PDB file of C-alpha atoms in Angstrom:
ATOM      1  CA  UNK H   1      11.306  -7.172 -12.273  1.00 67.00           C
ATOM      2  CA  UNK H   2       8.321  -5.405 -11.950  1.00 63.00           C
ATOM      3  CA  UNK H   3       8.793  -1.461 -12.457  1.00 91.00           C
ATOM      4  CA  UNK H   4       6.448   0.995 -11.337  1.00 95.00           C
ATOM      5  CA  UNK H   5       7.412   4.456 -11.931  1.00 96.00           C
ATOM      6  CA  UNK H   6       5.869   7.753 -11.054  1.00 96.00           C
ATOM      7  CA  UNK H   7       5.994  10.602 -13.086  1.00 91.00           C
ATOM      8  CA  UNK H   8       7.634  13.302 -10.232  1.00 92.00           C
ATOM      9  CA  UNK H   9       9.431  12.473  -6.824  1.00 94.00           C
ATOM     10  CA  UNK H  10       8.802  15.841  -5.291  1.00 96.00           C
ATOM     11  CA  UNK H  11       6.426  18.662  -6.647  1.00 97.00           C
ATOM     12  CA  UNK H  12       5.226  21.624  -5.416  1.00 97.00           C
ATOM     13  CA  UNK H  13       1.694  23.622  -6.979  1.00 97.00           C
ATOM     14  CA  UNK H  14      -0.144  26.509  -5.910  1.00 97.00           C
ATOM     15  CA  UNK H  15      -3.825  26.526  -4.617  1.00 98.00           C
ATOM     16  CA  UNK H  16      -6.471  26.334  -7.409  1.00 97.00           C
ATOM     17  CA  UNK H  17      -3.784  24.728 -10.001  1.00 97.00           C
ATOM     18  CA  UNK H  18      -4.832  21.362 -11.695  1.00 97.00           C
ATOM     19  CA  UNK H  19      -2.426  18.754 -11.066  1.00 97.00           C
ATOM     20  CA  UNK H  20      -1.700  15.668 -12.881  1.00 97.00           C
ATOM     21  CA  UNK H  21       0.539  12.864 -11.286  1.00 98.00           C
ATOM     22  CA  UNK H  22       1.220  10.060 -13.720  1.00 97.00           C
ATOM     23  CA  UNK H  23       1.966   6.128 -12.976  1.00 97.00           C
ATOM     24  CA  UNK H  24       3.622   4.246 -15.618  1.00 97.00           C
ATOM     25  CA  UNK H  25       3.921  -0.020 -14.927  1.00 96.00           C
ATOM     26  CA  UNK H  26       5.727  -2.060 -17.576  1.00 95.00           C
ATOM     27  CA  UNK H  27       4.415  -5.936 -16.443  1.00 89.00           C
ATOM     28  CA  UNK H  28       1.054  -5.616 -18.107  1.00 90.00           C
ATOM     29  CA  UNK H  29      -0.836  -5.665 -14.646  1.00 89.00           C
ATOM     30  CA  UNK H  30      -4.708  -5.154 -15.070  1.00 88.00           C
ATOM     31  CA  UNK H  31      -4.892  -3.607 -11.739  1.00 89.00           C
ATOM     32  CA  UNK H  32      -3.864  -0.119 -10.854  1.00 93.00           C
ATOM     33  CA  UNK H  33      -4.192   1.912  -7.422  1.00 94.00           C
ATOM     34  CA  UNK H  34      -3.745   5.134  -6.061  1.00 97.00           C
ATOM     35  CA  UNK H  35      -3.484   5.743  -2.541  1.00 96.00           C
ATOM     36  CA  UNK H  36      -2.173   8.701  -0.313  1.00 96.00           C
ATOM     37  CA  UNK H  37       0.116   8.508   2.959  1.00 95.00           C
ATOM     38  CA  UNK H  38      -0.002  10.490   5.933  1.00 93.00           C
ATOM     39  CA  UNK H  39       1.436  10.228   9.290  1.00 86.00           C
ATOM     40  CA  UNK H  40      -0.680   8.171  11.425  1.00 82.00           C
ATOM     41  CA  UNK H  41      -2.764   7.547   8.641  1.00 85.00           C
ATOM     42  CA  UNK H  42      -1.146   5.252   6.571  1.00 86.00           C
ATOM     43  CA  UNK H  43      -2.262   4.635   3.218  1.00 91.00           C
ATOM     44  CA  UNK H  44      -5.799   5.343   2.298  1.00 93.00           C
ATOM     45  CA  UNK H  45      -6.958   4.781  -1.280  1.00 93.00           C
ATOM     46  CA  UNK H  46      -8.495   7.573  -3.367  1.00 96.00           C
ATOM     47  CA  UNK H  47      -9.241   5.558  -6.765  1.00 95.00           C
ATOM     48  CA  UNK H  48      -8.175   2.357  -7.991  1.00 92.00           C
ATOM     49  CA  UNK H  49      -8.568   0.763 -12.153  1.00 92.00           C
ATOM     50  CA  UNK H  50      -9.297  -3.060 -12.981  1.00 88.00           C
ATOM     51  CA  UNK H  51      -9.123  -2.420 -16.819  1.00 88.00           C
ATOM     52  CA  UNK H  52      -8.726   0.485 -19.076  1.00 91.00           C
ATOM     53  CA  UNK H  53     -11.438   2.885 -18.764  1.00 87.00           C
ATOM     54  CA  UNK H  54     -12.663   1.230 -15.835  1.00 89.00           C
ATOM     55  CA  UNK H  55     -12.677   3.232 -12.612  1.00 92.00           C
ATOM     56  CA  UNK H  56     -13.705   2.816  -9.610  1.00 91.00           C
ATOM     57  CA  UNK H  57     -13.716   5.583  -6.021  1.00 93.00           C
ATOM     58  CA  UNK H  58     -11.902   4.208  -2.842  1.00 91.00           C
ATOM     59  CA  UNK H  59     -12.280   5.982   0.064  1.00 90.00           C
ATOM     60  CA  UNK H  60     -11.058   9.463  -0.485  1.00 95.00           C
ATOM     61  CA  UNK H  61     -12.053  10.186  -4.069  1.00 96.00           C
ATOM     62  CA  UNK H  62     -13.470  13.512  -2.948  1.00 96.00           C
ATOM     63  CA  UNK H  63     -11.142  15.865  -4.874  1.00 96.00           C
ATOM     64  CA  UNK H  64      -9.752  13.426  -7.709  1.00 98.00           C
ATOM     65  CA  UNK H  65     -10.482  11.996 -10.357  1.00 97.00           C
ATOM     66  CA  UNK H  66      -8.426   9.322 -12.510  1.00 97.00           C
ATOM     67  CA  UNK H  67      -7.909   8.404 -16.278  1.00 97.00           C
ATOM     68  CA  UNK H  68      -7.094   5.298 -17.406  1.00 96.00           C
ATOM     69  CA  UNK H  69      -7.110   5.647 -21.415  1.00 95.00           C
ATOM     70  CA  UNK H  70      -3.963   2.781 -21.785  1.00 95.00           C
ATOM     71  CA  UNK H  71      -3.182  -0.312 -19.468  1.00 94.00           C
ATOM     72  CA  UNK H  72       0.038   0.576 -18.732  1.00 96.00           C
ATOM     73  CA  UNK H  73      -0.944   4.412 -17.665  1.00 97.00           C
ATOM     74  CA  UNK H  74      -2.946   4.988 -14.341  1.00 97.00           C
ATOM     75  CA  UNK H  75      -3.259   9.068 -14.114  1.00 97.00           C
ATOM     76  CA  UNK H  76      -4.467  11.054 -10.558  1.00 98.00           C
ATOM     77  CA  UNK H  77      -5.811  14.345 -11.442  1.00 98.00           C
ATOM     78  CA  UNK H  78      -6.275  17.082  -8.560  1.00 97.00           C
ATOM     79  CA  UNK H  79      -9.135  19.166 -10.222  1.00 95.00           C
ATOM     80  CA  UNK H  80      -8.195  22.491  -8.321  1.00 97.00           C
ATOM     81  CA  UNK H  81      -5.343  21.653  -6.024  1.00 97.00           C
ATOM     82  CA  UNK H  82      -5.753  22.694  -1.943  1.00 98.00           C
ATOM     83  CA  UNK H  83      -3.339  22.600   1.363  1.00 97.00           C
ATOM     84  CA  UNK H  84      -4.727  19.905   2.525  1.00 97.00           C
ATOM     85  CA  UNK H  85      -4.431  17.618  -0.182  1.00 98.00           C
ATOM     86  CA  UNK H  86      -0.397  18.191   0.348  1.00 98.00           C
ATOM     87  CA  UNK H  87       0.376  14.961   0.978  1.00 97.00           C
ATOM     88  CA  UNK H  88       2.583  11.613  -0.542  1.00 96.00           C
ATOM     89  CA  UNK H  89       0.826   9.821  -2.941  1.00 97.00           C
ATOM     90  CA  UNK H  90       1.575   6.609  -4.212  1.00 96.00           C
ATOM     91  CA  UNK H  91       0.984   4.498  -6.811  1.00 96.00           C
ATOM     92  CA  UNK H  92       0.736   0.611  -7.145  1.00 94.00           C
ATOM     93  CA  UNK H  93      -0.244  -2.217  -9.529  1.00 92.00           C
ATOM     94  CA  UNK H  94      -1.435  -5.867  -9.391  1.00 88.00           C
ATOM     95  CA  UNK H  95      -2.490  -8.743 -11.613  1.00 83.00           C
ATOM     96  CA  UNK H  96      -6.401  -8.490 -12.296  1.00 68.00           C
ATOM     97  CA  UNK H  97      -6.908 -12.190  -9.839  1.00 60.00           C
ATOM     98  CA  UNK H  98      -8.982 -11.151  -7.558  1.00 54.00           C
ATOM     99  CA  UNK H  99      -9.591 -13.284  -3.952  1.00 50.00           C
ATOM    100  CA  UNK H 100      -7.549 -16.148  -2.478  1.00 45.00           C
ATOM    101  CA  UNK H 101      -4.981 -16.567  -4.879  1.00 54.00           C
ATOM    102  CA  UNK H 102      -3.639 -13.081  -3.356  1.00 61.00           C
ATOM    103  CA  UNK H 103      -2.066 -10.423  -5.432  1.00 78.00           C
ATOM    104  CA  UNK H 104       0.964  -8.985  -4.410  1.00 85.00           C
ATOM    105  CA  UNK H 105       0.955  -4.731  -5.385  1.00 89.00           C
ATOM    106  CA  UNK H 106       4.095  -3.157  -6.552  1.00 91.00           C
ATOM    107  CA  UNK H 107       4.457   0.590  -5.831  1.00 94.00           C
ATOM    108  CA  UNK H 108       6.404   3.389  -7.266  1.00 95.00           C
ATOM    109  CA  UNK H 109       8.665   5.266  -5.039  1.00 95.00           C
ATOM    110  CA  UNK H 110       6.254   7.928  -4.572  1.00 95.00           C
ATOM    111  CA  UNK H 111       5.314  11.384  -5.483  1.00 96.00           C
ATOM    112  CA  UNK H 112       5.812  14.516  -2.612  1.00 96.00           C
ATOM    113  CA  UNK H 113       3.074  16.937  -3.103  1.00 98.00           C
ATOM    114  CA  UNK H 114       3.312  19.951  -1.599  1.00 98.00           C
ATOM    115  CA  UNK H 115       0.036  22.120  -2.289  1.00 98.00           C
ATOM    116  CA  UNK H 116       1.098  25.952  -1.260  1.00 97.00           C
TER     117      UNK H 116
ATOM    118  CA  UNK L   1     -11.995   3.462   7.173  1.00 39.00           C
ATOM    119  CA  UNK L   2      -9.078   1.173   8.066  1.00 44.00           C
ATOM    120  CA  UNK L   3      -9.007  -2.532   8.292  1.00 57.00           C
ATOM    121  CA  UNK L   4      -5.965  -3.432   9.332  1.00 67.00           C
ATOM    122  CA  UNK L   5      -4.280  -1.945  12.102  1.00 79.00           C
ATOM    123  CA  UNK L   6      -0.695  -2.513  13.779  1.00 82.00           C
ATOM    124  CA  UNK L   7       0.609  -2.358  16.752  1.00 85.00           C
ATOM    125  CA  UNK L   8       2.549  -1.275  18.408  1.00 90.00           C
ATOM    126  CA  UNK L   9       2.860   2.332  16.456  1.00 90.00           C
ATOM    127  CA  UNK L  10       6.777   1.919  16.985  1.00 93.00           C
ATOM    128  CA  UNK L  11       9.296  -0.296  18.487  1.00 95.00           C
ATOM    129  CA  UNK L  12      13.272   0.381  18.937  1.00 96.00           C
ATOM    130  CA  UNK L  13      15.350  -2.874  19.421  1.00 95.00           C
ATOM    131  CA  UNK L  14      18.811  -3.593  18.943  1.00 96.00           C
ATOM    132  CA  UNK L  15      20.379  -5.458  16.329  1.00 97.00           C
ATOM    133  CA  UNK L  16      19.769  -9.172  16.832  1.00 97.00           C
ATOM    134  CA  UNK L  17      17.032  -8.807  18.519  1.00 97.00           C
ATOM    135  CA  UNK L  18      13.645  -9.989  17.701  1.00 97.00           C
ATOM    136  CA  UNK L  19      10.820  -7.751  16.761  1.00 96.00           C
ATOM    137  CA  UNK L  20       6.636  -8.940  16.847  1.00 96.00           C
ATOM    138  CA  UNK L  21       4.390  -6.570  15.551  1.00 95.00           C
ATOM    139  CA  UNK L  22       0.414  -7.062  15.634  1.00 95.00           C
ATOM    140  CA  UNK L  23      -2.635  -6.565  13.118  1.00 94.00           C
ATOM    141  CA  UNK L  24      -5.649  -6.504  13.949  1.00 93.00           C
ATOM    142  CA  UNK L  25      -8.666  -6.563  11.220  1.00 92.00           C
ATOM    143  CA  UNK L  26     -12.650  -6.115  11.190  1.00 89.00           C
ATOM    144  CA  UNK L  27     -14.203  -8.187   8.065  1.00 87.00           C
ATOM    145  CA  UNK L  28     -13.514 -11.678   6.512  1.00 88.00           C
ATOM    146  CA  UNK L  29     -10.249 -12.091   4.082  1.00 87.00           C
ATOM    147  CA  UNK L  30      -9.472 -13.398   1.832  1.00 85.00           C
ATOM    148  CA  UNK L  31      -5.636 -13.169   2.611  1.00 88.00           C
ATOM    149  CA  UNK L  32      -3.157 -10.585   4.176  1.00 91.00           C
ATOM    150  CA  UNK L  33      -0.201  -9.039   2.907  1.00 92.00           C
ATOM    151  CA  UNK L  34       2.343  -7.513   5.025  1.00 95.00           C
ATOM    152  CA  UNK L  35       4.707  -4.779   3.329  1.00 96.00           C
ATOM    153  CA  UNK L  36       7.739  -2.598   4.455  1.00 97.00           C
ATOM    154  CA  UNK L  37       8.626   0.887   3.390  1.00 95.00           C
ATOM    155  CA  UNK L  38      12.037   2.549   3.965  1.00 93.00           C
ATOM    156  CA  UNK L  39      11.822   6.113   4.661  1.00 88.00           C
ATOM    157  CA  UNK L  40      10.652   7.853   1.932  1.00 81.00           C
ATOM    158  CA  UNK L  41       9.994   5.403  -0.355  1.00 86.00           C
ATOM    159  CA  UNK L  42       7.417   3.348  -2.015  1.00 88.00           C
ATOM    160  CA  UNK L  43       6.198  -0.341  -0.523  1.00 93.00           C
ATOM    161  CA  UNK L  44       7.528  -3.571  -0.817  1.00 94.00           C
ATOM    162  CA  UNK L  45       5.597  -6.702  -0.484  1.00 93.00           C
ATOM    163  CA  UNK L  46       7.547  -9.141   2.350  1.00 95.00           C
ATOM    164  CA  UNK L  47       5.053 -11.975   2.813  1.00 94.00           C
ATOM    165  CA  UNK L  48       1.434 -13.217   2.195  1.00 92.00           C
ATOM    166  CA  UNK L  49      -0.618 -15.611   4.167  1.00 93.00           C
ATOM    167  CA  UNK L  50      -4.331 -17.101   3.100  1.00 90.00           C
ATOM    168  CA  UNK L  51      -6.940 -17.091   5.117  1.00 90.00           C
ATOM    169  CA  UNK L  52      -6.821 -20.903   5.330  1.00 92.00           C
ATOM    170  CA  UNK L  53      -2.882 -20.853   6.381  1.00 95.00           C
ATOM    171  CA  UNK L  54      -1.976 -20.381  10.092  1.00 97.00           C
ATOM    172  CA  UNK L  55       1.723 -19.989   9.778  1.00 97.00           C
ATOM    173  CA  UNK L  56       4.241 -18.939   7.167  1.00 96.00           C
ATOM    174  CA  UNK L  57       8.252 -18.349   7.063  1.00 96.00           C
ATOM    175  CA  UNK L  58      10.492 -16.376   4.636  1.00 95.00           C
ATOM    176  CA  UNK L  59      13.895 -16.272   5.610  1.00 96.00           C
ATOM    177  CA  UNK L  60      14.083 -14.249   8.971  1.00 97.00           C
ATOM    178  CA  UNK L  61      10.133 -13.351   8.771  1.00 97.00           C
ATOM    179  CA  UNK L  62       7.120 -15.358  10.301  1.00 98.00           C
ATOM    180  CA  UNK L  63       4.213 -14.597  10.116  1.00 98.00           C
ATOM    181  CA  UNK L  64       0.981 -16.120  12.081  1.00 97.00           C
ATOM    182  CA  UNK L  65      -2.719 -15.504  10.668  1.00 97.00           C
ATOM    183  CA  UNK L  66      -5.529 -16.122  13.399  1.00 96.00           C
ATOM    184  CA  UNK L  67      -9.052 -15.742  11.414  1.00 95.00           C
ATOM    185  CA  UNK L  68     -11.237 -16.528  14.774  1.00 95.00           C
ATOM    186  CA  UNK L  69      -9.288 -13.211  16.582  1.00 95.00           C
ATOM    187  CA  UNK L  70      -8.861 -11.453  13.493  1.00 94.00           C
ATOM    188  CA  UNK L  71      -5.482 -11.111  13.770  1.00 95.00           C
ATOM    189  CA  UNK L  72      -2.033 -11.639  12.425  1.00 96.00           C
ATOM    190  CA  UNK L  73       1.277 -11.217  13.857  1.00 96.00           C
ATOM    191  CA  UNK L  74       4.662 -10.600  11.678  1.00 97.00           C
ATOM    192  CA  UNK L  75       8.317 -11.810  13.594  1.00 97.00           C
ATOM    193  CA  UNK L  76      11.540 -10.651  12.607  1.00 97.00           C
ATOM    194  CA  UNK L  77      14.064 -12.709  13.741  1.00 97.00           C
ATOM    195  CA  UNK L  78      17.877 -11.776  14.459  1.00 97.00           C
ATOM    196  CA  UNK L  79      17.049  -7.813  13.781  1.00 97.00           C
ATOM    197  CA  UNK L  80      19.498  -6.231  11.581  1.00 96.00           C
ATOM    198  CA  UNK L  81      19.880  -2.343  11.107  1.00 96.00           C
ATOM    199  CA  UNK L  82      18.844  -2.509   7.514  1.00 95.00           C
ATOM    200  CA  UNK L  83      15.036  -3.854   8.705  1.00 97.00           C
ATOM    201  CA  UNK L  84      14.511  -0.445   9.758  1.00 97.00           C
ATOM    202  CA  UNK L  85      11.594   0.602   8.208  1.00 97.00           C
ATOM    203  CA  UNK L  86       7.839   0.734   9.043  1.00 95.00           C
ATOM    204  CA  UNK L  87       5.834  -2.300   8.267  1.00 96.00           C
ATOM    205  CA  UNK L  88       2.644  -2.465   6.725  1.00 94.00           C
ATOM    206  CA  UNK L  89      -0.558  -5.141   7.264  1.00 94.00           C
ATOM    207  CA  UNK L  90      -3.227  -5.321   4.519  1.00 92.00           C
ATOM    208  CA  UNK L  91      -6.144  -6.970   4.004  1.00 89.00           C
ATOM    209  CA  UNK L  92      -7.825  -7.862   1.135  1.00 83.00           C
ATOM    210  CA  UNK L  93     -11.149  -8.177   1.696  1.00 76.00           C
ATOM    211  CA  UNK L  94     -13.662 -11.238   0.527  1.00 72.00           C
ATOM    212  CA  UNK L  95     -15.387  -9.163  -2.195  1.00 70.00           C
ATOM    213  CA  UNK L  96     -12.920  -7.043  -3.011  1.00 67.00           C
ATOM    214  CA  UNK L  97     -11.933  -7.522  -6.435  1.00 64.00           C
ATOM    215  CA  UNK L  98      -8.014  -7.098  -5.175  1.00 67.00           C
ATOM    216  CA  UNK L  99      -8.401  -4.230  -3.392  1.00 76.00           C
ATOM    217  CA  UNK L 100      -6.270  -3.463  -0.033  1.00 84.00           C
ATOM    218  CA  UNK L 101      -6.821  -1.932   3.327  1.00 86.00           C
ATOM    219  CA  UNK L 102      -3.684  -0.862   4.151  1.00 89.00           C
ATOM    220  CA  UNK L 103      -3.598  -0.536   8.561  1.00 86.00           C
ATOM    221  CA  UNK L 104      -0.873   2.874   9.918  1.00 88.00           C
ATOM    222  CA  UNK L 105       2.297   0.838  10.234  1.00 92.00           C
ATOM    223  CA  UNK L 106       4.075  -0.046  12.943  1.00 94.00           C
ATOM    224  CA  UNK L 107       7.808   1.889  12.950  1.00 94.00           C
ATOM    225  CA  UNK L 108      10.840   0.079  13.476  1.00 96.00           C
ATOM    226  CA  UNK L 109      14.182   1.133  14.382  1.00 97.00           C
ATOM    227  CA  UNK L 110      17.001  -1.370  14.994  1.00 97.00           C
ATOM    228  CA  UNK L 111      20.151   0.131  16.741  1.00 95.00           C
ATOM    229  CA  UNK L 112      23.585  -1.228  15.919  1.00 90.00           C
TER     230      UNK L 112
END
């Protein structure tokens, strides 16, 4: 089975901090996705990574940035943490074939950021 | 923005009942994914339907793909109280390189 795991469940960081949430997947998937949840909102992507060091901004990068220095290891990086980037964020993974062929994307169970 | 979006935004039925939920989409696909998430928890993937399929079953789900409304519809037959959850549409776009549009869910609660 497929295993995504995040690095935190629930965390809680002050204004200003620098926050790192890591994703760890173990099925050698070249694709790799951040995204974060609100109510309402559902899931809106902030970055997402088709091969190491390859990045590329979804549609909330404003804020984040991402490292992707191993396949296996998709990082989200909150430069200088605020309250409204409190939020869940989740990560996911995919096989690197792209269009018809449809890739399923596996999450982790989520990380709870509270941003005080 | 959002591509996919579901409706309705929540349904309560009772267990054995049926429950349709509706996506609607803006741009061509390539396919669409439909995903449920227990409360407080990560995603996971139920079905997936091409753009050149019309209908497709898995176990108590079907799910219908129209590409001339832009639109897809996901059944769950003979509710139980473990389907409650909120359900997910997304749509990967034509040149996307794998990359979803995830709609706001629709939430489900089934009542014993």
């Amino acid at each position: 089975d497929v295993k995504v795991t995040q690095s935190s469940r629930y965390l809680v960081k002050r204004t200003g901090e620098k926050v790192f949430l890591e994703c760890v997947q173990d099925m050698d998937h070249e694709n790799m996705f951040w995204y974060r949840q609100d109510p309402g909102l559902g899931l809106r992507l902030i970055y997402f990574s088709y091969d190491v060091k390859m990045k590329e901004k979804g549609d909330i990068p404003e804020g984040y940035s991402v490292s992707r220095e191993k396949k296996e290891r998709f990082s989200l990086i909150l430069e200088s943490a605020s309250t409204n980037q409190t939020s869940m964020y989740l990560c996911a993974s995919s096989l690197g074939v792209a269009g018809a062929l449809g890739n399923e994307q596996f999450f982790g169970p989520g990380t709870r950021l509270t941003v005080l | 923005s959002q591509q996919g979006e579901e409706d309705p935004q929540a349904l309560s039925i009772q267990e054995g009942e049926n429950a349709t939920m509706n996506c609607s989409y803006k741009t061509s696909i390539n396919n669409l994914q439909w995903y449920r998430q227990n409360s407080g928890r990560g995603l996971v993937h139920l079905i997936l339907i091409r753009s050149n399929e019309r209908e497709k079953h898995s176990g108590r789900l079907r799910v219908t793909l129209d590409t001339s409304k832009k639109s897809s519809s996901l059944l769950i037959t003979a509710s139980r109280a473990a389907d409650t959850a909120s359900y997910f549409c997304a749509t990967d776009e034509e040149d996307s390189w794998g990359k979803f549009q995830f709609g706001a869910g629709t939430q489900v609660v089934v009542t014993p």
